[in-house]
Coordinates of N, CA and C in Angstrom, one line a residue:
M1 N 0.8 -1.2 0.0 CA 0.0 0.0 0.0 C 0.9 1.2 0.0
N2 N 0.6 2.2 -0.8 CA 1.3 3.5 -0.9 C 1.0 4.4 0.2
K3 N 2.0 5.0 0.8 CA 1.9 5.9 1.9 C 1.6 7.3 1.3
P4 N 0.6 8.1 1.8 CA 0.2 9.3 1.2 C 1.4 10.3 1.3
V5 N 1.6 11.2 0.4 CA 2.7 12.1 0.4 C 2.5 13.1 1.5
V6 N 1.3 13.6 1.8 CA 1.1 14.5 2.9 C 0.3 13.8 4.0
D7 N 1.0 13.7 5.1 CA 0.4 13.0 6.3 C -0.6 13.9 7.0
K8 N -1.7 13.4 7.5 CA -2.6 14.2 8.3 C -2.0 14.9 9.4
R9 N -1.0 14.3 10.1 CA -0.3 15.0 11.2 C 0.4 16.2 10.8
H10 N 1.0 16.1 9.6 CA 1.7 17.3 9.1 C 0.8 18.5 8.8
V11 N -0.3 18.2 8.1 CA -1.3 19.1 7.8 C -1.9 19.7 9.1
R12 N -2.2 18.9 10.1 CA -2.7 19.4 11.4 C -1.7 20.3 12.0
T13 N -0.5 19.9 12.0 CA 0.6 20.8 12.6 C 0.8 22.1 11.9
L14 N 0.7 22.1 10.6 CA 0.8 23.4 9.8 C -0.4 24.3 10.1
A15 N -1.6 23.6 10.2 CA -2.8 24.4 10.5 C -2.7 25.0 11.9
R16 N -2.2 24.3 12.9 CA -2.0 24.7 14.2 C -1.1 25.8 14.4
L17 N 0.0 25.7 13.6 CA 1.0 26.8 13.6 C 0.4 28.0 12.9
T18 N -0.3 27.9 11.9 CA -0.8 29.0 11.1 C -2.0 29.7 11.8
F19 N -2.8 28.9 12.4 CA -4.1 29.5 12.9 C -4.2 29.3 14.4
G20 N -3.4 28.6 15.1 CA -3.6 28.1 16.5 C -2.9 28.9 17.6
N21 N -2.5 30.1 17.4 CA -1.8 30.9 18.4 C -2.3 32.4 18.3
A22 N -2.1 33.1 19.4 CA -2.6 34.5 19.5 C -1.9 35.4 18.5
A23 N -0.6 35.3 18.3 CA 0.2 36.1 17.4 C -0.3 35.9 16.0
S24 N -0.5 34.7 15.5 CA -1.0 34.4 14.1 C -2.5 35.0 14.0
L25 N -3.3 34.8 15.0 CA -4.6 35.2 14.9 C -4.8 36.7 14.9
I26 N -3.9 37.4 15.6 CA -3.8 38.9 15.6 C -3.4 39.3 14.2
C27 N -2.4 38.8 13.6 CA -1.9 39.1 12.3 C -3.1 38.9 11.3
L28 N -3.7 37.7 11.3 CA -4.7 37.4 10.4 C -6.0 38.3 10.5
G29 N -6.3 38.7 11.9 CA -7.4 39.7 12.1 C -7.1 41.0 11.5
L30 N -5.8 41.4 11.6 CA -5.5 42.8 10.9 C -5.7 42.7 9.5
V31 N -5.3 41.7 8.9 CA -5.4 41.5 7.5 C -6.9 41.4 7.0
L32 N -7.7 40.7 7.8 CA -9.1 40.6 7.5 C -9.7 41.9 7.6
T33 N -9.4 42.7 8.6 CA -10.0 44.0 8.8 C -9.5 44.9 7.6
A34 N -8.3 44.9 7.3 CA -7.9 45.7 6.1 C -8.5 45.3 4.8
S35 N -8.7 44.0 4.7 CA -9.4 43.4 3.4 C -10.9 43.9 3.3
V36 N -11.5 43.9 4.5 CA -13.0 44.3 4.4 C -13.0 45.8 4.1
F37 N -12.1 46.6 4.7 CA -12.0 48.0 4.4 C -11.7 48.3 3.0
V38 N -10.7 47.5 2.4 CA -10.4 47.8 1.0 C -11.7 47.3 0.1
T39 N -12.3 46.2 0.4 CA -13.5 45.8 -0.4 C -14.5 46.8 -0.3
V40 N -14.9 47.4 0.9 CA -15.9 48.4 1.1 C -15.6 49.6 0.2
D41 N -14.3 50.0 0.5 CA -13.9 51.3 -0.2 C -13.9 51.1 -1.7
T42 N -13.5 50.0 -2.2 CA -13.5 49.7 -3.6 C -14.9 49.7 -4.2
L43 N -15.8 49.0 -3.6 CA -17.2 48.8 -4.2 C -18.1 49.9 -3.9
F44 N -18.0 50.6 -2.8 CA -19.1 51.6 -2.4 C -18.7 53.0 -2.3
V45 N -17.4 53.3 -2.4 CA -17.0 54.7 -2.3 C -16.5 55.1 -3.6
T46 N -17.0 56.3 -4.1 CA -16.6 56.8 -5.4 C -15.9 58.2 -5.1
R47 N -14.8 58.3 -5.8 CA -14.1 59.6 -5.7 C -13.3 59.7 -7.0
E48 N -12.9 61.0 -7.2 CA -12.2 61.3 -8.4 C -10.8 60.8 -8.4
D49 N -10.1 60.9 -7.2 CA -8.8 60.5 -7.1 C -8.7 58.9 -6.7
A50 N -7.6 58.3 -7.0 CA -7.5 57.0 -6.7 C -7.4 56.8 -5.2
S51 N -8.0 55.6 -4.7 CA -7.9 55.4 -3.2 C -6.6 54.6 -3.0
L52 N -6.0 54.8 -1.8 CA -4.9 54.1 -1.5 C -5.2 53.1 -0.4
A53 N -6.4 52.6 -0.4 CA -6.8 51.6 0.7 C -6.1 50.3 0.4
G54 N -5.8 50.0 -0.8 CA -5.2 48.7 -1.1 C -3.7 48.7 -0.6
V55 N -3.2 49.8 -0.4 CA -1.8 49.9 0.1 C -1.6 49.4 1.5
R56 N -2.7 49.7 2.3 CA -2.7 49.1 3.6 C -2.5 47.7 3.7
L57 N -3.3 47.1 2.8 CA -3.4 45.6 2.7 C -2.0 45.1 2.3
F58 N -1.5 45.8 1.2 CA -0.1 45.4 0.7 C 0.9 45.5 1.8
L59 N 0.9 46.6 2.6 CA 1.9 46.8 3.6 C 1.8 45.7 4.6
L60 N 0.6 45.1 5.0 CA 0.6 44.1 5.9 C 1.1 42.8 5.4
A61 N 1.2 42.7 4.0 CA 1.7 41.4 3.4 C 3.1 41.7 2.8
A62 N 3.7 42.8 3.2 CA 4.8 43.4 2.5 C 6.1 42.5 2.5
P63 N 6.5 42.0 3.6 CA 7.8 41.3 3.6 C 7.9 40.1 2.6
T64 N 6.9 39.3 2.5 CA 6.9 38.2 1.6 C 6.2 38.5 0.3
A65 N 5.3 39.5 0.3 CA 4.6 39.9 -1.0 C 5.6 40.3 -2.0
F66 N 6.7 41.0 -1.6 CA 7.7 41.5 -2.6 C 8.3 40.3 -3.4
V67 N 8.5 39.2 -2.7 CA 9.1 38.0 -3.5 C 8.2 37.5 -4.5
F68 N 6.9 37.6 -4.2 CA 5.8 37.1 -5.2 C 5.8 38.1 -6.3
F69 N 5.8 39.4 -6.0 CA 5.6 40.4 -7.1 C 6.9 40.4 -8.0
I70 N 8.1 40.2 -7.4 CA 9.2 40.1 -8.3 C 9.2 38.9 -9.1
G71 N 8.7 37.8 -8.6 CA 8.5 36.6 -9.4 C 7.4 36.8 -10.5
G72 N 6.4 37.7 -10.2 CA 5.3 37.9 -11.1 C 5.7 38.8 -12.2
A73 N 6.9 39.6 -12.1 CA 7.3 40.4 -13.2 C 7.7 39.6 -14.4
R74 N 7.8 38.3 -14.4 CA 8.2 37.5 -15.5 C 7.1 37.6 -16.6
W75 N 5.8 38.0 -16.3 CA 4.8 38.1 -17.3 C 5.0 39.3 -18.3
G76 N 5.9 40.2 -17.9 CA 6.3 41.2 -18.8 C 5.4 42.4 -18.9
A77 N 4.6 42.5 -19.8 CA 3.9 43.7 -20.1 C 3.0 44.3 -18.8
E78 N 2.5 43.3 -18.1 CA 1.7 43.7 -16.9 C 2.7 44.0 -15.7
A79 N 2.4 45.0 -14.9 CA 3.4 45.4 -13.9 C 3.7 44.3 -12.9
A80 N 2.7 43.6 -12.3 CA 2.9 42.6 -11.3 C 2.4 41.2 -11.8
G81 N 1.8 41.1 -12.9 CA 1.2 39.8 -13.4 C -0.2 40.0 -13.6
P82 N -0.8 38.8 -13.9 CA -2.3 38.9 -14.2 C -3.0 39.1 -13.0
A83 N -4.4 39.5 -13.1 CA -5.2 39.8 -11.9 C -5.3 38.7 -10.9
W84 N -5.4 37.4 -11.3 CA -5.5 36.4 -10.4 C -4.2 36.3 -9.5
F85 N -3.1 36.5 -10.1 CA -1.8 36.5 -9.4 C -1.7 37.7 -8.4
V86 N -2.1 38.8 -8.8 CA -2.2 40.0 -7.9 C -3.0 39.8 -6.7
C87 N -4.1 39.1 -6.9 CA -5.1 38.8 -5.8 C -4.5 37.7 -4.9
L88 N -3.9 36.6 -5.6 CA -3.5 35.4 -4.8 C -2.2 35.7 -4.0
A89 N -1.3 36.5 -4.6 CA -0.1 36.7 -3.9 C -0.1 37.2 -2.5
P90 N -0.9 38.3 -2.2 CA -1.0 38.8 -0.8 C -1.6 37.7 0.1
V91 N -2.5 36.9 -0.4 CA -3.2 35.9 0.4 C -2.1 34.8 0.9
V92 N -1.4 34.3 -0.1 CA -0.4 33.4 0.2 C 0.7 34.0 1.1
S93 N 1.0 35.2 0.9 CA 2.0 35.9 1.6 C 1.6 36.0 3.1
V94 N 0.4 36.4 3.4 CA -0.1 36.6 4.7 C -0.1 35.2 5.4
L95 N -0.5 34.1 4.7 CA -0.6 32.8 5.2 C 0.9 32.3 5.7
L96 N 1.9 32.7 4.8 CA 3.2 32.3 5.1 C 3.7 33.0 6.3
Q97 N 3.4 34.3 6.5 CA 3.7 35.1 7.6 C 3.1 34.6 8.9
S98 N 1.8 34.2 8.8 CA 1.1 33.7 9.9 C 1.8 32.3 10.4
L99 N 2.2 31.5 9.3 CA 2.9 30.2 9.7 C 4.3 30.5 10.3
A100 N 5.0 31.5 9.9 CA 6.2 31.9 10.4 C 6.1 32.4 11.8
L101 N 5.0 33.3 12.1 CA 4.7 33.7 13.4 C 4.4 32.5 14.4
G102 N 3.7 31.6 13.9 CA 3.3 30.5 14.8 C 4.6 29.6 15.0
W103 N 5.4 29.5 14.1 CA 6.6 28.7 14.3 C 7.6 29.4 15.3
F104 N 7.7 30.8 15.2 CA 8.4 31.6 16.1 C 7.9 31.5 17.5
V105 N 6.6 31.6 17.6 CA 5.9 31.4 19.0 C 6.2 30.1 19.5
R106 N 6.1 29.0 18.7 CA 6.5 27.8 19.2 C 7.9 27.6 19.6
L107 N 8.8 28.2 18.8 CA 10.2 28.1 19.2 C 10.5 28.8 20.5
L108 N 9.8 30.0 20.7 CA 10.0 30.7 22.0 C 9.4 29.9 23.2
R109 N 8.2 29.3 23.0 CA 7.7 28.5 24.0 C 8.5 27.3 24.3
D110 N 8.9 26.6 23.3 CA 9.7 25.4 23.6 C 11.1 25.7 24.2
G111 N 11.6 26.8 23.8 CA 12.9 27.3 24.4 C 12.8 27.7 25.8
S112 N 11.7 28.3 26.2 CA 11.6 28.6 27.6 C 11.3 27.4 28.5
R113 N 10.6 26.4 28.0 CA 10.4 25.2 28.7 C 11.7 24.5 29.0
T114 N 12.6 24.5 28.0 CA 13.9 23.7 28.3 C 14.7 24.6 29.3
L115 N 14.7 25.8 29.3 CA 15.4 26.6 30.2 C 14.9 26.4 31.6
T116 N 13.5 26.4 31.9 CA 13.0 26.2 33.1 C 13.1 24.7 33.6
A117 N 13.0 23.8 32.7 CA 13.0 22.4 33.1 C 14.3 21.9 33.6
H118 N 15.4 22.4 32.9 CA 16.8 22.0 33.3 C 17.6 23.2 33.4
P119 N 17.5 23.8 34.6 CA 18.3 25.0 34.7 C 19.8 24.6 34.9
R120 N 20.6 25.4 34.4 CA 22.0 25.1 34.4 C 22.7 25.7 35.7
G121 N 23.6 25.0 36.2 CA 24.4 25.5 37.3 C 23.8 24.9 38.6
T122 N 22.8 24.1 38.6 CA 22.3 23.5 39.8 C 22.4 22.0 39.8

């Protein structure tokens, strides 16, 4: 019998790291709030000058979004790539950041346990 490539434990661990701690949930909450603001501003507010509401969302996704948009430049004529790529890149970027935050929180939590469980010098 073939073993599946992705084990359920790995998926559960990734989901727990991405969505299962306060730091990741705060980050995702900020992004969700900015996304709602951008959506409302885009759909219901009309003004002559262009809105910069999308810039807030991009700034929340900025550290890893730059990598996606540099990679998206390979499409040439379009600035950052096709519309599906411009919409998908911040989503993937924010999820990667949330995963990194969860991993960092886990690293800090596990590191503090080892220091208190086995103090040196006693």
